[in-house]
CSV table of C-alpha atoms in Angstrom, one decimal:
chain,number,residue,atom,x,y,z
Q,1,MET,CA,-21.4,-10.4,-17.7
Q,2,LYS,CA,-18.9,-12.2,-20.0
Q,3,LYS,CA,-18.2,-15.7,-19.2
Q,4,ARG,CA,-14.2,-16.5,-18.9
Q,5,LYS,CA,-12.9,-19.9,-18.0
Q,6,LEU,CA,-11.0,-19.4,-14.8
Q,7,GLY,CA,-7.3,-20.7,-15.2
Q,8,LEU,CA,-6.2,-21.9,-11.7
Q,9,LEU,CA,-2.6,-22.1,-11.0
Q,10,ILE,CA,-1.3,-25.1,-9.3
Q,11,SER,CA,1.6,-23.5,-7.5
Q,12,SER,CA,1.9,-20.0,-5.9
Q,13,VAL,CA,3.2,-17.4,-7.8
Q,14,VAL,CA,6.2,-15.4,-6.7
Q,15,ALA,CA,6.8,-11.8,-6.9
Q,16,THR,CA,10.1,-9.9,-7.7
Q,17,GLY,CA,11.1,-6.4,-7.9
Q,18,ALA,CA,10.2,-3.5,-5.7
Q,19,ILE,CA,7.3,-1.3,-6.0
Q,20,LEU,CA,7.7,2.1,-7.8
Q,21,ALA,CA,6.9,5.3,-6.2
Q,22,ALA,CA,2.9,6.0,-6.4
Q,23,CYS,CA,1.9,9.5,-7.8
Q,24,GLY,CA,-1.5,11.1,-9.3
Q,25,GLY,CA,-4.8,11.6,-7.8
Q,26,GLY,CA,-8.2,10.5,-7.8
Q,27,GLU,CA,-11.1,12.1,-10.2
Q,28,ASP,CA,-14.8,12.2,-9.9
Q,29,LYS,CA,-16.2,9.1,-11.8
Q,30,GLU,CA,-18.8,10.9,-13.5
Q,31,LYS,CA,-16.4,13.7,-15.1
Q,32,ASP,CA,-15.7,13.2,-18.8
Q,33,THR,CA,-12.4,11.3,-19.7
Q,34,SER,CA,-12.1,12.2,-23.3
Q,35,ASN,CA,-8.6,13.3,-22.6
Q,36,ASN,CA,-7.7,9.7,-22.6
Q,37,ALA,CA,-9.0,8.8,-26.2
Q,38,GLY,CA,-6.5,10.6,-28.1
Q,39,SER,CA,-5.1,7.2,-29.6
Q,40,ASP,CA,-8.3,5.2,-30.8
Q,41,THR,CA,-6.4,3.6,-33.5
Q,42,ASN,CA,-4.1,1.8,-31.0
Q,43,THR,CA,-6.7,0.9,-28.4
Q,44,GLU,CA,-8.2,-2.3,-28.1
Q,45,ASP,CA,-11.9,-2.8,-28.4
Q,46,ALA,CA,-13.2,-2.7,-25.0
Q,47,GLY,CA,-15.5,-5.7,-25.7
Q,48,GLU,CA,-12.5,-8.0,-26.5
Q,49,ALA,CA,-10.0,-6.6,-24.2
Q,50,PHE,CA,-9.3,-8.3,-20.8
Q,51,LYS,CA,-10.5,-5.4,-18.5
Q,52,VAL,CA,-9.4,-4.8,-15.1
Q,53,ALA,CA,-10.9,-2.7,-12.3
Q,54,MET,CA,-10.6,-2.0,-8.4
Q,55,VAL,CA,-12.7,-0.8,-5.3
Q,56,THR,CA,-10.8,1.4,-3.1
Q,57,ASP,CA,-10.8,1.4,0.8
Q,58,VAL,CA,-12.2,4.4,2.6
Q,59,GLY,CA,-8.8,6.2,2.3
Q,60,GLY,CA,-9.4,7.0,-1.2
Q,61,VAL,CA,-7.6,6.4,-4.4
Q,62,ASP,CA,-5.3,9.6,-3.8
Q,63,ASP,CA,-4.3,8.5,-0.3
Q,64,LYS,CA,-0.5,8.8,-1.6
Q,65,SER,CA,-0.1,5.3,-0.1
Q,66,PHE,CA,-2.0,2.3,-0.1
Q,67,ASN,CA,-4.9,2.5,-2.6
Q,68,GLN,CA,-3.1,4.9,-4.8
Q,69,SER,CA,-0.3,2.1,-5.5
Q,70,ALA,CA,-2.9,-0.4,-6.5
Q,71,TRP,CA,-4.6,2.3,-8.7
Q,72,GLU,CA,-1.0,3.0,-10.2
Q,73,GLY,CA,-0.9,-0.9,-10.9
Q,74,ILE,CA,-4.1,-0.8,-12.5
Q,75,LYS,CA,-3.2,2.2,-14.8
Q,76,GLN,CA,0.0,0.5,-15.6
Q,77,TYR,CA,-1.9,-2.6,-17.0
Q,78,GLY,CA,-4.2,-0.3,-18.9
Q,79,THR,CA,-1.4,1.5,-20.5
Q,80,ASP,CA,0.6,-1.5,-21.2
Q,81,ASN,CA,-2.3,-3.1,-23.2
Q,82,ASN,CA,-3.6,0.2,-24.8
Q,83,LEU,CA,-6.7,0.3,-22.8
Q,84,LYS,CA,-9.0,3.3,-22.4
Q,85,GLU,CA,-9.7,4.4,-18.8
Q,86,LYS,CA,-13.3,3.8,-17.7
Q,87,GLU,CA,-13.9,1.3,-20.6
Q,88,GLY,CA,-10.8,-0.9,-20.3
Q,89,TYR,CA,-9.6,-0.1,-16.7
Q,90,ASP,CA,-11.4,2.0,-13.8
Q,91,TYR,CA,-11.8,2.3,-10.1
Q,92,LEU,CA,-14.7,3.0,-7.8
Q,93,GLN,CA,-14.0,4.8,-4.6
Q,94,SER,CA,-15.5,3.8,-1.2
Q,95,GLU,CA,-16.6,6.5,1.1
Q,96,THR,CA,-17.8,4.1,3.8
Q,97,ASP,CA,-17.4,0.4,4.0
Q,98,ALA,CA,-21.2,0.2,3.1
Q,99,ASP,CA,-20.0,0.9,-0.6
Q,100,TYR,CA,-18.0,-2.1,-0.8
Q,101,ASN,CA,-20.6,-4.7,-2.0
Q,102,THR,CA,-22.3,-2.1,-4.2
Q,103,ASN,CA,-19.1,-0.9,-5.9
Q,104,LEU,CA,-17.8,-4.6,-6.4
Q,105,ASN,CA,-21.2,-5.4,-8.1
Q,106,ASN,CA,-21.1,-2.4,-10.2
Q,107,LEU,CA,-17.9,-3.3,-11.7
Q,108,LEU,CA,-18.9,-6.8,-12.4
Q,109,ARG,CA,-21.9,-5.5,-14.1
Q,110,ARG,CA,-19.9,-3.3,-16.3
Q,111,ASP,CA,-18.2,-6.5,-17.7
Q,112,PHE,CA,-14.8,-6.0,-16.0
Q,113,ASP,CA,-13.1,-9.6,-16.1
Q,114,LEU,CA,-11.0,-9.0,-13.0
Q,115,VAL,CA,-11.9,-6.8,-10.0
Q,116,PHE,CA,-9.6,-6.0,-7.3
Q,117,GLY,CA,-10.7,-5.3,-3.8
Q,118,VAL,CA,-8.1,-3.0,-1.9
Q,119,GLY,CA,-7.8,-3.8,1.9
Q,120,TYR,CA,-8.3,-6.2,4.8
Q,121,LEU,CA,-11.5,-4.4,5.4
Q,122,MET,CA,-13.1,-5.7,2.3
Q,123,GLY,CA,-12.7,-9.4,3.0
Q,124,ASP,CA,-16.3,-10.0,4.0
Q,125,SER,CA,-17.5,-8.2,0.9
Q,126,ILE,CA,-15.2,-10.2,-1.5
Q,127,GLY,CA,-16.4,-13.3,0.1
Q,128,GLU,CA,-20.0,-12.8,-0.6
Q,129,ILE,CA,-19.7,-11.2,-3.8
Q,130,ALA,CA,-17.6,-14.3,-4.9
Q,131,ALA,CA,-20.1,-16.7,-3.5
Q,132,ASP,CA,-23.0,-14.8,-5.5
Q,133,ASN,CA,-20.8,-14.7,-8.8
Q,134,PRO,CA,-18.8,-17.8,-9.2
Q,135,GLU,CA,-17.6,-16.9,-12.7
Q,136,ALA,CA,-16.3,-13.7,-11.6
Q,137,MET,CA,-12.4,-13.3,-11.0
Q,138,LEU,CA,-11.6,-11.5,-8.0
Q,139,ALA,CA,-8.5,-10.4,-6.2
Q,140,LEU,CA,-8.2,-9.3,-2.6
Q,141,ILE,CA,-5.3,-7.4,-1.0
Q,142,ASP,CA,-4.3,-7.8,2.5
Q,143,ALA,CA,-6.8,-10.5,3.5
Q,144,GLU,CA,-7.6,-14.1,2.6
Q,145,VAL,CA,-10.6,-15.5,1.1
Q,146,ASP,CA,-11.0,-19.2,0.7
Q,147,ALA,CA,-12.8,-19.3,-2.8
Q,148,PRO,CA,-11.9,-20.9,-6.1
Q,149,ASN,CA,-12.3,-17.5,-7.9
Q,150,VAL,CA,-10.4,-15.2,-5.5
Q,151,VAL,CA,-6.7,-14.7,-5.3
Q,152,SER,CA,-5.7,-13.5,-2.1
Q,153,LEU,CA,-2.4,-11.1,-2.0
Q,154,MET,CA,-0.6,-10.9,1.1
Q,155,PHE,CA,2.5,-9.1,2.2
Q,156,LYS,CA,5.1,-9.5,4.8
Q,157,GLU,CA,4.9,-5.9,6.1
Q,158,HIS,CA,6.5,-6.9,9.3
Q,159,GLU,CA,9.8,-7.7,7.6
Q,160,GLY,CA,9.9,-4.4,5.7
Q,161,ALA,CA,8.8,-2.5,8.9
Q,162,PHE,CA,11.7,-4.3,10.7
Q,163,LEU,CA,14.2,-2.6,8.6
Q,164,ALA,CA,12.2,0.6,9.1
Q,165,GLY,CA,12.7,0.1,12.9
Q,166,VAL,CA,16.6,-0.4,12.6
Q,167,ALA,CA,16.9,2.7,10.5
Q,168,ALA,CA,14.6,4.7,12.9
Q,169,ALA,CA,16.4,3.4,16.0
Q,170,LYS,CA,20.0,4.0,14.6
Q,171,MET,CA,19.1,7.5,13.5
Q,172,SER,CA,17.1,8.8,16.6
Q,173,LYS,CA,18.8,11.4,18.6
Q,174,SER,CA,16.4,11.5,21.4
Q,175,GLY,CA,15.8,7.6,22.1
Q,176,LYS,CA,12.1,8.1,21.3
Q,177,LEU,CA,10.2,6.7,18.2
Q,178,GLY,CA,6.4,7.0,17.4
Q,179,PHE,CA,4.4,4.6,15.5
Q,180,VAL,CA,0.9,5.8,14.3
Q,181,GLY,CA,-1.4,3.1,13.1
Q,182,GLY,CA,-4.8,3.4,11.2
Q,183,ASN,CA,-7.3,0.8,12.0
Q,184,ASN,CA,-6.4,-1.8,14.7
Q,185,ILE,CA,-6.3,-4.8,12.3
Q,186,PRO,CA,-3.9,-7.6,11.7
Q,187,VAL,CA,-2.1,-6.0,8.8
Q,188,ILE,CA,-1.4,-2.7,10.7
Q,189,ASN,CA,-0.4,-5.0,13.7
Q,190,ARG,CA,2.2,-6.8,11.3
Q,191,PHE,CA,3.6,-3.0,10.6
Q,192,GLU,CA,3.6,-2.3,14.3
Q,193,ALA,CA,5.4,-5.6,15.5
Q,194,GLY,CA,7.9,-5.4,12.7
Q,195,PHE,CA,9.0,-1.6,13.7
Q,196,VAL,CA,9.0,-2.3,17.3
Q,197,GLU,CA,11.2,-5.5,16.8
Q,198,GLY,CA,13.6,-3.9,14.4
Q,199,ALA,CA,14.2,-0.8,16.5
Q,200,LYS,CA,14.7,-3.0,19.7
Q,201,ALA,CA,17.2,-5.1,17.8
Q,202,VAL,CA,19.6,-2.6,17.4
Q,203,ASN,CA,18.8,-0.3,20.6
Q,204,PRO,CA,17.0,-2.6,23.2
Q,205,ASP,CA,16.4,0.7,25.5
Q,206,ILE,CA,14.5,2.8,22.6
Q,207,GLU,CA,11.4,4.0,23.6
Q,208,ILE,CA,8.3,3.5,21.3
Q,209,GLN,CA,5.0,5.5,21.5
Q,210,ARG,CA,2.3,3.5,19.7
Q,211,ASN,CA,-1.2,5.2,18.8
Q,212,TYR,CA,-3.9,3.6,16.6
Q,213,THR,CA,-6.1,6.5,15.2
Q,214,GLU,CA,-9.0,3.8,14.2
Q,215,SER,CA,-9.0,5.6,10.6
Q,216,PHE,CA,-7.4,5.6,7.4
Q,217,ALA,CA,-9.0,8.8,6.2
Q,218,ASP,CA,-8.5,11.3,8.9
Q,219,ALA,CA,-5.6,13.6,8.3
Q,220,ALA,CA,-6.6,15.9,11.1
Q,221,LYS,CA,-6.3,13.0,13.7
Q,222,GLY,CA,-3.0,11.9,12.3
Q,223,LYS,CA,-1.7,15.5,12.7
Q,224,ILE,CA,-2.9,15.7,16.4
Q,225,THR,CA,-1.3,12.4,17.0
Q,226,ALA,CA,1.8,13.4,15.7
Q,227,ASN,CA,1.7,16.8,17.5
Q,228,ALA,CA,1.5,15.0,20.8
Q,229,MET,CA,4.5,12.5,20.0
Q,230,TYR,CA,6.7,15.0,18.7
Q,231,SER,CA,5.9,17.4,21.8
Q,232,SER,CA,7.0,14.5,24.0
Q,233,GLY,CA,10.4,14.2,22.5
Q,234,VAL,CA,9.8,11.6,19.5
Q,235,ASP,CA,11.9,12.5,16.7
Q,236,ILE,CA,10.8,10.0,14.1
Q,237,ILE,CA,7.5,8.8,13.4
Q,238,PHE,CA,6.5,5.6,11.4
Q,239,HIS,CA,2.8,5.9,9.9
Q,240,ALA,CA,0.8,3.3,8.6
Q,241,ALA,CA,-2.3,4.9,8.4
Q,242,GLY,CA,-3.2,5.6,4.9
Q,243,GLN,CA,-4.6,9.1,4.3
Q,244,THR,CA,-4.5,9.7,8.0
Q,245,GLY,CA,-0.8,9.7,7.7
Q,246,ASN,CA,-0.8,12.7,5.5
Q,247,GLY,CA,-1.5,14.4,8.9
Q,248,VAL,CA,1.8,13.2,10.5
Q,249,PHE,CA,3.5,14.6,7.4
Q,250,SER,CA,1.8,17.9,7.9
Q,251,GLU,CA,2.8,18.4,11.6
Q,252,ALA,CA,6.6,17.6,10.9
Q,253,LYS,CA,6.6,19.9,8.0
Q,254,GLU,CA,4.9,22.8,10.0
Q,255,ARG,CA,7.4,22.2,12.9
Q,256,LYS,CA,10.5,22.2,10.4
Q,257,SER,CA,9.2,25.4,8.6
Q,258,LYS,CA,8.9,27.1,11.8
Q,259,ASP,CA,12.2,25.8,13.2
Q,260,PRO,CA,14.8,24.6,10.5
Q,261,ASN,CA,16.7,22.9,13.3
Q,262,ALA,CA,13.9,21.0,14.7
Q,263,ASN,CA,14.8,17.3,14.5
Q,264,VAL,CA,11.6,15.8,13.3
Q,265,TRP,CA,11.3,12.8,10.7
Q,266,VAL,CA,8.6,10.9,9.1
Q,267,ILE,CA,8.9,7.3,7.6
Q,268,GLY,CA,6.6,6.9,5.1
Q,269,VAL,CA,4.4,3.7,4.0
Q,270,ASP,CA,3.4,1.4,0.9
Q,271,ALA,CA,4.9,3.9,-1.5
Q,272,ASP,CA,7.9,6.2,-2.0
Q,273,GLN,CA,6.4,9.2,0.3
Q,274,TYR,CA,9.4,11.5,-0.4
Q,275,ALA,CA,7.5,14.1,-2.2
Q,276,GLU,CA,4.9,14.3,0.9
Q,277,GLY,CA,7.9,15.4,3.2
Q,278,LYS,CA,9.0,18.3,1.1
Q,279,VAL,CA,9.2,21.6,3.2
Q,280,ASP,CA,11.1,23.7,0.7
Q,281,ASP,CA,13.6,23.1,-2.2
Q,282,LYS,CA,16.4,22.2,0.6
Q,283,THR,CA,14.5,20.5,3.1
Q,284,ASN,CA,12.4,17.4,3.3
Q,285,VAL,CA,11.0,15.5,6.6
Q,286,THR,CA,10.8,12.0,4.9
Q,287,LEU,CA,13.6,9.7,6.4
Q,288,THR,CA,12.6,7.0,3.9
Q,289,SER,CA,9.6,5.0,3.4
Q,290,MET,CA,8.4,1.2,3.8
Q,291,LEU,CA,7.9,0.1,0.3
Q,292,LYS,CA,5.0,-2.5,-0.2
Q,293,GLY,CA,4.8,-3.9,-3.8
Q,294,VAL,CA,1.2,-3.6,-4.1
Q,295,HIS,CA,1.7,-1.7,-7.6
Q,296,LYS,CA,3.7,-4.9,-9.2
Q,297,ALA,CA,1.3,-7.4,-7.6
Q,298,VAL,CA,-1.6,-5.8,-9.5
Q,299,VAL,CA,0.2,-6.0,-12.6
Q,300,GLU,CA,1.4,-9.5,-12.2
Q,301,VAL,CA,-1.9,-10.8,-11.4
Q,302,SER,CA,-3.7,-8.9,-14.1
Q,303,ASN,CA,-1.3,-10.3,-16.7
Q,304,ALA,CA,-1.5,-13.8,-15.3
Q,305,ALA,CA,-5.5,-13.6,-15.6
Q,306,LYS,CA,-5.3,-12.0,-19.0
Q,307,ASP,CA,-3.1,-14.8,-20.3
Q,308,GLY,CA,-5.5,-17.5,-18.8
Q,309,ASN,CA,-3.6,-18.2,-15.9
Q,310,PHE,CA,-5.7,-16.6,-13.1
Q,311,PRO,CA,-4.5,-18.0,-9.7
Q,312,GLY,CA,-7.8,-18.3,-8.0
Q,313,GLY,CA,-8.1,-20.5,-4.7
Q,314,THR,CA,-4.5,-19.5,-3.9
Q,315,THR,CA,-2.8,-16.9,-1.7
Q,316,ILE,CA,0.3,-15.1,-3.1
Q,317,THR,CA,2.7,-13.7,-0.2
Q,318,TYR,CA,5.4,-11.2,-0.9
Q,319,GLY,CA,8.2,-10.6,1.4
Q,320,LEU,CA,11.8,-9.6,1.6
Q,321,ALA,CA,13.0,-12.7,-0.2
Q,322,GLU,CA,10.6,-11.9,-3.0
Q,323,ASP,CA,11.6,-8.1,-3.2
Q,324,GLY,CA,7.9,-7.6,-2.3
Q,325,VAL,CA,8.8,-5.1,0.6
Q,326,GLY,CA,11.6,-3.0,1.5
Q,327,LEU,CA,12.8,0.6,2.2
Q,328,ALA,CA,13.0,3.6,-0.3
Q,329,ASP,CA,16.0,5.5,-1.2
Q,330,SER,CA,16.5,8.0,1.7
Q,331,ARG,CA,18.2,10.6,-0.7
Q,332,GLY,CA,21.1,11.0,1.7
Q,333,ALA,CA,19.3,11.2,4.9
Q,334,ILE,CA,20.4,7.9,6.1
Q,335,PRO,CA,24.4,7.7,6.2
Q,336,GLU,CA,26.1,4.7,4.7
Q,337,ASP,CA,27.0,3.1,7.9
Q,338,VAL,CA,23.5,2.9,9.0
Q,339,LEU,CA,22.5,1.8,5.6
Q,340,ALA,CA,25.1,-1.0,6.0
Q,341,VAL,CA,23.4,-2.2,9.1
Q,342,VAL,CA,19.8,-2.1,7.4
Q,343,GLU,CA,21.1,-4.2,4.5
Q,344,GLU,CA,22.7,-6.8,7.0
Q,345,TYR,CA,19.4,-7.5,8.7
Q,346,LYS,CA,17.8,-7.4,5.4
Q,347,GLN,CA,19.9,-10.3,4.1
Q,348,LYS,CA,19.6,-12.4,7.4
Q,349,ILE,CA,15.7,-11.8,7.0
Q,350,ALA,CA,15.5,-12.8,3.4
Q,351,SER,CA,17.7,-15.9,4.0
Q,352,GLY,CA,15.7,-17.0,7.0
Q,353,GLU,CA,18.3,-16.6,9.6
Q,354,ILE,CA,16.0,-14.1,11.3
Q,355,THR,CA,12.4,-14.6,11.3
Q,356,VAL,CA,10.4,-11.4,12.4
Q,357,SER,CA,7.2,-11.6,14.6
Q,358,GLU,CA,3.9,-10.8,13.0
Q,359,SER,CA,2.3,-9.6,16.1
Q,360,LEU,CA,3.8,-8.0,19.4
Q,361,LYS,CA,4.4,-10.6,22.0
């Protein structure tokens, strides 16, 4: 493994800007990627370049959400630095949590200089790998590990979800909302808490059904859960369930396709999931999406590490004040008067006038 001096930042790094929409899909890592080698004369020598890679959570790199956002950041870093996929940047996909340690170790053995672990569930593995490889530079998204060679990247999901709750409660015609979570873990609890608090801030009488599927990779379970909610009168569902959330979109689109007058909406998560809600050229069931700046955080930390300023031993937190979370463009689905209310709450949270709870009271 190449040895590089760890540049530790004394103060926390602050993120700016909102996450771009994630797109693209996963590929079998054994497949030939010669199609990426078309500009060898402009590609850095992999032996000298600062190389970055990531290990996905079980939702997969093409989850249209969290893992995919991280991979988009890795790809942007690779493109910005004229690197070739597999050599200068790459990912390994985890089918189960048993793959975490193996995948992290594999990337370090391949001499990647900075390796990201994506997701709260990877916290223990990152801690173990960091202890066994003190010269390695590691980044963990959505959990904290106290180690000098690990930077922890955290987000105030509850602040962004609060805005989603405000929009949903103002837009609901039935007075019934739904929340579909993946695993019942702190990061998803923050989504839930913010959504409930935001909705009740503008409609104390709003009814909110909540269900944890205990999976980030089961679209069928997401569809079944959404079916039960919509059948009970829920008209807007906010999901924070990774690939499981794709099933929520499937159920909403199926209902809208059968009955164009069906009042069913989905609020996406992590990335702009407008494309996931497309029913036909004129119809879309995505109300908005709660953006989470994973893409931007990955790029910023990668560049800092490349420049010798790896922020190991710190936790970087991205909230509304840093434009690290927010809502995607609704493409006209949310009227201006409702958007004005959302903006009012956004400013109050960013300024500190309103503090959003991280868990349900």
